[in-house]
PDB file of C-alpha atoms in Angstrom:
ATOM      1  CA  MET A  90      16.393  -7.002 -13.140  1.00  0.00           C
ATOM      2  CA  ASN A  91      19.587  -6.819 -11.101  1.00  0.00           C
ATOM      3  CA  LYS A  92      21.782  -4.209  -9.460  1.00  0.00           C
ATOM      4  CA  GLU A  93      23.934  -3.734 -12.577  1.00  0.00           C
ATOM      5  CA  VAL A  94      21.285  -1.329 -13.933  1.00  0.00           C
ATOM      6  CA  TRP A  95      22.632   1.250 -11.456  1.00  0.00           C
ATOM      7  CA  GLN A  96      26.202   0.869 -12.670  1.00  0.00           C
ATOM      8  CA  LEU A  97      26.135   3.887 -15.010  1.00  0.00           C
ATOM      9  CA  ILE A  98      24.864   6.262 -12.362  1.00  0.00           C
ATOM     10  CA  GLU A  99      26.452   4.857  -9.204  1.00  0.00           C
ATOM     11  CA  VAL A 100      29.677   6.855  -9.510  1.00  0.00           C
ATOM     12  CA  GLU A 101      27.729  10.034 -10.262  1.00  0.00           C
ATOM     13  CA  LEU A 102      25.619   9.521  -7.154  1.00  0.00           C
ATOM     14  CA  LYS A 103      28.707   9.060  -4.992  1.00  0.00           C
ATOM     15  CA  THR A 104      30.258  12.212  -6.449  1.00  0.00           C
ATOM     16  CA  ALA A 105      27.100  14.309  -6.242  1.00  0.00           C
ATOM     17  CA  PHE A 106      26.290  13.472  -2.625  1.00  0.00           C
ATOM     18  CA  ASN A 107      29.670  12.426  -1.211  1.00  0.00           C
ATOM     19  CA  ILE A 108      28.145   9.441   0.562  1.00  0.00           C
ATOM     20  CA  PRO A 109      28.556   5.670   0.206  1.00  0.00           C
ATOM     21  CA  VAL A 110      26.241   4.197  -2.433  1.00  0.00           C
ATOM     22  CA  LYS A 111      25.304   0.521  -2.421  1.00  0.00           C
ATOM     23  CA  ALA A 112      23.133  -1.225  -5.019  1.00  0.00           C
ATOM     24  CA  LEU A 113      21.391  -4.436  -3.958  1.00  0.00           C
ATOM     25  CA  ASN A 114      20.083  -7.497  -5.761  1.00  0.00           C
ATOM     26  CA  LEU A 115      16.729  -8.934  -4.796  1.00  0.00           C
ATOM     27  CA  PRO A 116      16.742 -12.687  -4.047  1.00  0.00           C
ATOM     28  CA  GLY A 117      16.973 -14.728  -7.238  1.00  0.00           C
ATOM     29  CA  PHE A 118      18.331 -11.845  -9.308  1.00  0.00           C
ATOM     30  CA  GLY A 119      21.936 -11.143 -10.290  1.00  0.00           C
ATOM     31  CA  GLY A 120      23.178 -14.306  -8.600  1.00  0.00           C
ATOM     32  CA  GLU A 121      21.645 -13.471  -5.211  1.00  0.00           C
ATOM     33  CA  PRO A 122      20.487 -16.765  -3.640  1.00  0.00           C
ATOM     34  CA  ILE A 123      16.919 -17.438  -2.592  1.00  0.00           C
ATOM     35  CA  LYS A 124      17.196 -18.484   1.043  1.00  0.00           C
ATOM     36  CA  SER A 125      13.529 -19.025   1.841  1.00  0.00           C
ATOM     37  CA  GLU A 126      11.079 -21.558   0.419  1.00  0.00           C
ATOM     38  CA  GLN A 127       8.464 -18.828   0.439  1.00  0.00           C
ATOM     39  CA  TYR A 128       8.988 -15.928  -1.981  1.00  0.00           C
ATOM     40  CA  ASP A 129       6.756 -12.973  -1.235  1.00  0.00           C
ATOM     41  CA  LEU A 130       7.179  -9.273  -0.546  1.00  0.00           C
ATOM     42  CA  ASP A 131       7.884  -9.687   3.164  1.00  0.00           C
ATOM     43  CA  THR A 132      10.591 -12.332   2.692  1.00  0.00           C
ATOM     44  CA  VAL A 133      12.228 -10.158   0.029  1.00  0.00           C
ATOM     45  CA  VAL A 134      12.149  -7.159   2.367  1.00  0.00           C
ATOM     46  CA  GLN A 135      13.660  -9.183   5.214  1.00  0.00           C
ATOM     47  CA  SER A 136      16.470 -10.286   2.909  1.00  0.00           C
ATOM     48  CA  VAL A 137      17.177  -6.699   1.858  1.00  0.00           C
ATOM     49  CA  ALA A 138      16.858  -5.260   5.373  1.00  0.00           C
ATOM     50  CA  ASP A 139      19.949  -7.127   6.552  1.00  0.00           C
ATOM     51  CA  LYS A 140      22.013  -5.125   4.048  1.00  0.00           C
ATOM     52  CA  VAL A 141      20.548  -1.662   4.729  1.00  0.00           C
ATOM     53  CA  ASN A 142      22.129   0.554   7.380  1.00  0.00           C
ATOM     54  CA  ALA A 143      20.094   2.690   9.761  1.00  0.00           C
ATOM     55  CA  ASN A 144      19.071   6.139   8.485  1.00  0.00           C
ATOM     56  CA  SER A 145      19.685   5.307   4.831  1.00  0.00           C
ATOM     57  CA  ILE A 146      18.381   7.097   1.766  1.00  0.00           C
ATOM     58  CA  VAL A 147      16.582   4.195   0.086  1.00  0.00           C
ATOM     59  CA  VAL A 148      15.923   4.328  -3.655  1.00  0.00           C
ATOM     60  CA  GLY A 149      13.611   1.732  -5.194  1.00  0.00           C
ATOM     61  CA  TRP A 150      12.961   1.330  -8.910  1.00  0.00           C
ATOM     62  CA  SER A 151       9.800  -0.358 -10.224  1.00  0.00           C
ATOM     63  CA  LEU A 152       9.318  -3.588  -8.200  1.00  0.00           C
ATOM     64  CA  GLY A 153      12.107  -2.284  -5.966  1.00  0.00           C
ATOM     65  CA  GLY A 154       9.810   0.591  -5.047  1.00  0.00           C
ATOM     66  CA  LEU A 155       7.360  -1.845  -3.460  1.00  0.00           C
ATOM     67  CA  VAL A 156      10.259  -3.396  -1.554  1.00  0.00           C
ATOM     68  CA  ALA A 157      11.472   0.037  -0.418  1.00  0.00           C
ATOM     69  CA  THR A 158       7.991   1.116   0.673  1.00  0.00           C
ATOM     70  CA  ARG A 159       7.415  -2.043   2.714  1.00  0.00           C
ATOM     71  CA  LEU A 160      10.950  -1.671   4.142  1.00  0.00           C
ATOM     72  CA  ALA A 161      10.041   1.824   5.364  1.00  0.00           C
ATOM     73  CA  THR A 162       6.958   0.348   7.052  1.00  0.00           C
ATOM     74  CA  MET A 163       8.639  -2.679   8.634  1.00  0.00           C
ATOM     75  CA  TYR A 164      11.979  -1.043   9.485  1.00  0.00           C
ATOM     76  CA  PRO A 165      11.357   2.715   9.834  1.00  0.00           C
ATOM     77  CA  ASP A 166      14.717   3.242  11.548  1.00  0.00           C
ATOM     78  CA  LYS A 167      16.478   2.149   8.357  1.00  0.00           C
ATOM     79  CA  VAL A 168      14.764   4.603   5.979  1.00  0.00           C
ATOM     80  CA  ALA A 169      15.582   8.271   6.524  1.00  0.00           C
ATOM     81  CA  HIS A 170      14.350   9.249   3.048  1.00  0.00           C
ATOM     82  CA  LEU A 171      12.370   7.178   0.550  1.00  0.00           C
ATOM     83  CA  ILE A 172      12.873   7.720  -3.192  1.00  0.00           C
ATOM     84  CA  LEU A 173      10.585   5.852  -5.592  1.00  0.00           C
ATOM     85  CA  VAL A 174      11.598   5.631  -9.250  1.00  0.00           C
ATOM     86  CA  SER A 175       8.934   4.672 -11.806  1.00  0.00           C
ATOM     87  CA  SER A 176       7.093   2.778  -9.108  1.00  0.00           C
ATOM     88  CA  ASN A 177       3.545   2.458  -7.835  1.00  0.00           C
ATOM     89  CA  THR A 178       1.895   1.581  -4.551  1.00  0.00           C
ATOM     90  CA  GLN A 179      -0.441  -0.689  -6.530  1.00  0.00           C
ATOM     91  CA  PHE A 180       0.823  -1.745  -9.954  1.00  0.00           C
ATOM     92  CA  CYS A 181      -2.459  -3.238 -11.210  1.00  0.00           C
ATOM     93  CA  GLU A 182      -5.213  -0.826 -12.162  1.00  0.00           C
ATOM     94  CA  ASP A 183      -8.585  -1.433 -10.537  1.00  0.00           C
ATOM     95  CA  GLY A 184     -10.823   1.268 -11.966  1.00  0.00           C
ATOM     96  CA  THR A 185     -10.029   3.734  -9.196  1.00  0.00           C
ATOM     97  CA  TRP A 186      -6.223   3.598  -9.306  1.00  0.00           C
ATOM     98  CA  PRO A 187      -3.932   4.079 -12.337  1.00  0.00           C
ATOM     99  CA  GLY A 188      -1.776   1.099 -13.188  1.00  0.00           C
ATOM    100  CA  ILE A 189      -1.046  -1.653 -15.658  1.00  0.00           C
ATOM    101  CA  LYS A 190      -3.793  -4.022 -16.776  1.00  0.00           C
ATOM    102  CA  GLY A 191      -3.761  -7.298 -14.856  1.00  0.00           C
ATOM    103  CA  GLN A 192      -4.068  -9.282 -18.077  1.00  0.00           C
ATOM    104  CA  VAL A 193      -0.718  -7.880 -19.247  1.00  0.00           C
ATOM    105  CA  LEU A 194       1.017  -9.372 -16.207  1.00  0.00           C
ATOM    106  CA  GLU A 195      -0.879 -12.637 -16.722  1.00  0.00           C
ATOM    107  CA  GLN A 196       0.423 -12.759 -20.298  1.00  0.00           C
ATOM    108  CA  PHE A 197       3.969 -12.209 -19.069  1.00  0.00           C
ATOM    109  CA  LYS A 198       3.633 -15.097 -16.602  1.00  0.00           C
ATOM    110  CA  ALA A 199       2.298 -17.412 -19.307  1.00  0.00           C
ATOM    111  CA  GLN A 200       5.081 -16.432 -21.721  1.00  0.00           C
ATOM    112  CA  LEU A 201       7.686 -16.787 -18.981  1.00  0.00           C
ATOM    113  CA  ALA A 202       6.849 -20.465 -18.610  1.00  0.00           C
ATOM    114  CA  LYS A 203       7.372 -20.992 -22.351  1.00  0.00           C
ATOM    115  CA  ASP A 204      10.457 -18.874 -23.093  1.00  0.00           C
ATOM    116  CA  SER A 205      12.014 -16.926 -20.223  1.00  0.00           C
ATOM    117  CA  LYS A 206      14.746 -15.211 -22.262  1.00  0.00           C
ATOM    118  CA  LYS A 207      12.341 -13.959 -24.920  1.00  0.00           C
ATOM    119  CA  THR A 208       9.955 -12.758 -22.215  1.00  0.00           C
ATOM    120  CA  ILE A 209      12.735 -10.822 -20.467  1.00  0.00           C
ATOM    121  CA  GLU A 210      13.683  -9.142 -23.745  1.00  0.00           C
ATOM    122  CA  ARG A 211      10.062  -8.171 -24.370  1.00  0.00           C
ATOM    123  CA  PHE A 212       9.815  -6.789 -20.837  1.00  0.00           C
ATOM    124  CA  LEU A 213      12.921  -4.678 -21.446  1.00  0.00           C
ATOM    125  CA  ALA A 214      11.414  -3.358 -24.675  1.00  0.00           C
ATOM    126  CA  ILE A 215       8.251  -2.301 -22.840  1.00  0.00           C
ATOM    127  CA  GLN A 216      10.338  -0.510 -20.220  1.00  0.00           C
ATOM    128  CA  ALA A 217      11.855   1.715 -22.909  1.00  0.00           C
ATOM    129  CA  MET A 218       8.650   2.087 -24.932  1.00  0.00           C
ATOM    130  CA  GLY A 219       7.866   5.718 -25.666  1.00  0.00           C
ATOM    131  CA  SER A 220      11.343   7.014 -24.861  1.00  0.00           C
ATOM    132  CA  GLU A 221      12.872   9.139 -27.589  1.00  0.00           C
ATOM    133  CA  HIS A 222      16.027   7.035 -27.082  1.00  0.00           C
ATOM    134  CA  ALA A 223      14.193   3.685 -26.926  1.00  0.00           C
ATOM    135  CA  LYS A 224      16.680   1.635 -28.961  1.00  0.00           C
ATOM    136  CA  GLY A 225      19.639   3.035 -27.070  1.00  0.00           C
ATOM    137  CA  ASP A 226      17.913   2.551 -23.717  1.00  0.00           C
ATOM    138  CA  ILE A 227      17.145  -1.099 -24.495  1.00  0.00           C
ATOM    139  CA  LYS A 228      20.712  -1.693 -25.627  1.00  0.00           C
ATOM    140  CA  GLN A 229      22.101  -0.175 -22.430  1.00  0.00           C
ATOM    141  CA  LEU A 230      19.697  -2.123 -20.229  1.00  0.00           C
ATOM    142  CA  LYS A 231      20.639  -5.383 -21.929  1.00  0.00           C
ATOM    143  CA  SER A 232      24.377  -4.724 -21.742  1.00  0.00           C
ATOM    144  CA  LEU A 233      24.133  -3.947 -18.028  1.00  0.00           C
ATOM    145  CA  LEU A 234      21.717  -6.683 -16.996  1.00  0.00           C
ATOM    146  CA  PHE A 235      23.404  -9.470 -18.923  1.00  0.00           C
ATOM    147  CA  GLN A 236      26.703  -8.864 -17.085  1.00  0.00           C
ATOM    148  CA  ALA A 237      25.166 -10.741 -14.157  1.00  0.00           C
ATOM    149  CA  PRO A 238      23.832 -14.306 -14.004  1.00  0.00           C
ATOM    150  CA  GLU A 239      20.357 -14.822 -15.425  1.00  0.00           C
ATOM    151  CA  PRO A 240      17.511 -14.451 -12.928  1.00  0.00           C
ATOM    152  CA  GLN A 241      16.008 -17.604 -11.516  1.00  0.00           C
ATOM    153  CA  GLU A 242      12.653 -18.374 -13.122  1.00  0.00           C
ATOM    154  CA  GLY A 243      11.046 -18.796  -9.722  1.00  0.00           C
ATOM    155  CA  ALA A 244      12.084 -15.259  -8.800  1.00  0.00           C
ATOM    156  CA  LEU A 245      10.750 -13.849 -12.073  1.00  0.00           C
ATOM    157  CA  SER A 246       7.377 -15.520 -11.628  1.00  0.00           C
ATOM    158  CA  ALA A 247       7.168 -14.534  -7.957  1.00  0.00           C
ATOM    159  CA  GLY A 248       8.140 -10.969  -8.846  1.00  0.00           C
ATOM    160  CA  LEU A 249       5.254 -10.770 -11.305  1.00  0.00           C
ATOM    161  CA  ASP A 250       2.931 -12.149  -8.606  1.00  0.00           C
ATOM    162  CA  ILE A 251       4.077  -9.395  -6.243  1.00  0.00           C
ATOM    163  CA  LEU A 252       3.438  -6.749  -8.901  1.00  0.00           C
ATOM    164  CA  GLN A 253       0.012  -8.195  -9.621  1.00  0.00           C
ATOM    165  CA  ASN A 254      -1.243  -8.708  -6.069  1.00  0.00           C
ATOM    166  CA  THR A 255       0.343  -6.026  -3.889  1.00  0.00           C
ATOM    167  CA  ASP A 256      -1.526  -2.967  -2.655  1.00  0.00           C
ATOM    168  CA  LEU A 257       0.523  -0.713  -0.372  1.00  0.00           C
ATOM    169  CA  LYS A 258      -1.662   2.386  -0.575  1.00  0.00           C
ATOM    170  CA  SER A 259      -2.789   2.268   3.053  1.00  0.00           C
ATOM    171  CA  GLU A 260       0.696   1.829   4.494  1.00  0.00           C
ATOM    172  CA  PHE A 261       2.158   4.399   2.092  1.00  0.00           C
ATOM    173  CA  ALA A 262      -0.432   6.868   3.392  1.00  0.00           C
ATOM    174  CA  LYS A 263       0.859   6.342   6.951  1.00  0.00           C
ATOM    175  CA  LEU A 264       4.568   6.849   6.222  1.00  0.00           C
ATOM    176  CA  ARG A 265       6.091   9.925   7.845  1.00  0.00           C
ATOM    177  CA  CYS A 266       9.635   9.870   6.490  1.00  0.00           C
ATOM    178  CA  PRO A 267      10.529  12.326   3.681  1.00  0.00           C
ATOM    179  CA  MET A 268       9.415  10.835   0.356  1.00  0.00           C
ATOM    180  CA  ASN A 269       9.927  11.704  -3.295  1.00  0.00           C
ATOM    181  CA  GLY A 270       9.236  10.089  -6.634  1.00  0.00           C
ATOM    182  CA  ILE A 271      10.582  10.344 -10.174  1.00  0.00           C
ATOM    183  CA  PHE A 272       8.347   9.282 -13.051  1.00  0.00           C
ATOM    184  CA  GLY A 273       8.477   9.252 -16.840  1.00  0.00           C
ATOM    185  CA  ARG A 274       5.615  10.799 -18.792  1.00  0.00           C
ATOM    186  CA  LEU A 275       6.014   8.118 -21.470  1.00  0.00           C
ATOM    187  CA  ASP A 276       6.118   5.150 -19.071  1.00  0.00           C
ATOM    188  CA  ALA A 277       4.052   2.198 -20.353  1.00  0.00           C
ATOM    189  CA  LEU A 278       4.214   0.299 -17.024  1.00  0.00           C
ATOM    190  CA  VAL A 279       3.592   3.025 -14.436  1.00  0.00           C
ATOM    191  CA  PRO A 280       1.157   5.715 -15.640  1.00  0.00           C
ATOM    192  CA  PRO A 281       2.521   9.135 -14.611  1.00  0.00           C
ATOM    193  CA  ALA A 282      -0.976  10.062 -13.392  1.00  0.00           C
ATOM    194  CA  VAL A 283      -0.342   7.854 -10.372  1.00  0.00           C
ATOM    195  CA  ALA A 284       2.145  10.402  -8.993  1.00  0.00           C
ATOM    196  CA  ALA A 285      -0.627  12.857  -8.144  1.00  0.00           C
ATOM    197  CA  GLU A 286      -2.745  10.060  -6.659  1.00  0.00           C
ATOM    198  CA  MET A 287       0.131   9.061  -4.389  1.00  0.00           C
ATOM    199  CA  ALA A 288       0.553  12.675  -3.294  1.00  0.00           C
ATOM    200  CA  ASN A 289      -3.183  12.810  -2.559  1.00  0.00           C
ATOM    201  CA  ILE A 290      -2.998   9.918  -0.107  1.00  0.00           C
ATOM    202  CA  ASN A 291       0.241  11.196   1.453  1.00  0.00           C
ATOM    203  CA  PRO A 292       0.871  14.951   1.063  1.00  0.00           C
ATOM    204  CA  GLN A 293       4.493  14.470   2.164  1.00  0.00           C
ATOM    205  CA  PHE A 294       5.181  12.819  -1.189  1.00  0.00           C
ATOM    206  CA  GLY A 295       6.850  15.173  -3.659  1.00  0.00           C
ATOM    207  CA  TYR A 296       7.463  14.137  -7.237  1.00  0.00           C
ATOM    208  CA  GLU A 297       8.807  15.043 -10.657  1.00  0.00           C
ATOM    209  CA  ILE A 298       7.540  13.776 -14.019  1.00  0.00           C
ATOM    210  CA  LEU A 299      10.240  13.855 -16.699  1.00  0.00           C
ATOM    211  CA  PRO A 300       8.459  14.738 -19.969  1.00  0.00           C
ATOM    212  CA  GLN A 301      10.632  12.688 -22.340  1.00  0.00           C
ATOM    213  CA  ALA A 302      11.404   9.722 -20.070  1.00  0.00           C
ATOM    214  CA  SER A 303       9.902   6.234 -19.951  1.00  0.00           C
ATOM    215  CA  HIS A 304      10.347   3.549 -17.260  1.00  0.00           C
ATOM    216  CA  ALA A 305      14.110   3.904 -16.687  1.00  0.00           C
ATOM    217  CA  PRO A 306      14.783   7.657 -16.299  1.00  0.00           C
ATOM    218  CA  PHE A 307      18.087   7.080 -14.497  1.00  0.00           C
ATOM    219  CA  ILE A 308      19.399   5.586 -17.744  1.00  0.00           C
ATOM    220  CA  SER A 309      17.697   7.730 -20.385  1.00  0.00           C
ATOM    221  CA  HIS A 310      17.847  11.057 -18.503  1.00  0.00           C
ATOM    222  CA  ARG A 311      20.702  10.790 -16.040  1.00  0.00           C
ATOM    223  CA  ASP A 312      21.319  14.526 -15.643  1.00  0.00           C
ATOM    224  CA  GLU A 313      17.668  15.302 -14.912  1.00  0.00           C
ATOM    225  CA  PHE A 314      17.529  12.353 -12.526  1.00  0.00           C
ATOM    226  CA  ILE A 315      20.594  13.518 -10.571  1.00  0.00           C
ATOM    227  CA  ASN A 316      19.405  17.132 -10.540  1.00  0.00           C
ATOM    228  CA  TYR A 317      16.056  16.157  -9.070  1.00  0.00           C
ATOM    229  CA  LEU A 318      17.736  14.136  -6.339  1.00  0.00           C
ATOM    230  CA  LYS A 319      19.983  17.114  -5.579  1.00  0.00           C
ATOM    231  CA  SER A 320      16.921  19.330  -5.210  1.00  0.00           C
ATOM    232  CA  THR A 321      15.258  16.997  -2.712  1.00  0.00           C
ATOM    233  CA  LEU A 322      18.079  15.630  -0.553  1.00  0.00           C
TER     234      LEU A 322
END
């Protein structure tokens, strides 16, 4: 994934809130260089932190939600309001927490080593799975993402490792900044049931589940997405 996915909604966000809006690439995505030999959540957060102003409204989608949550923990002065989009504090299910099966991520890693482009296309298809506009959503995602350079394979593999091995529930529970989440009822990667679980461990977390949306609600349901942000900010 890269920052081009926000292209369709970036202007609307600027207009709706009359504030500067800046989309960021994670290292290894969209042409952003990888500056550290080690690629883990903390090094990604440190890379992003340099580009985030103090008292920002930070929006993180999917893997970006893990980055945003850890950013709020490591650099609380930078995050005035945390917005998580189709994200999870622990992406892998473990019997007590809703998530994606670990074997699915293992399959993606194995396929990535064989055919990265085909694996990316399959991942995009899963992100739109269930959406009533699935074909259109996939087409839009592809047209936006492929405007930027292809992601580095090392970043893709490391990103999957982060999704598979990260558990931020305890630090999410300790956050005291305003927090909100937007989820899709039809999401195949982040079960919408996790929204209530996240609110249970941190009652400051408010959320909305869009009934017809999948994993990319800011693309498939832009108006509802903007309206929810307006109601919370």
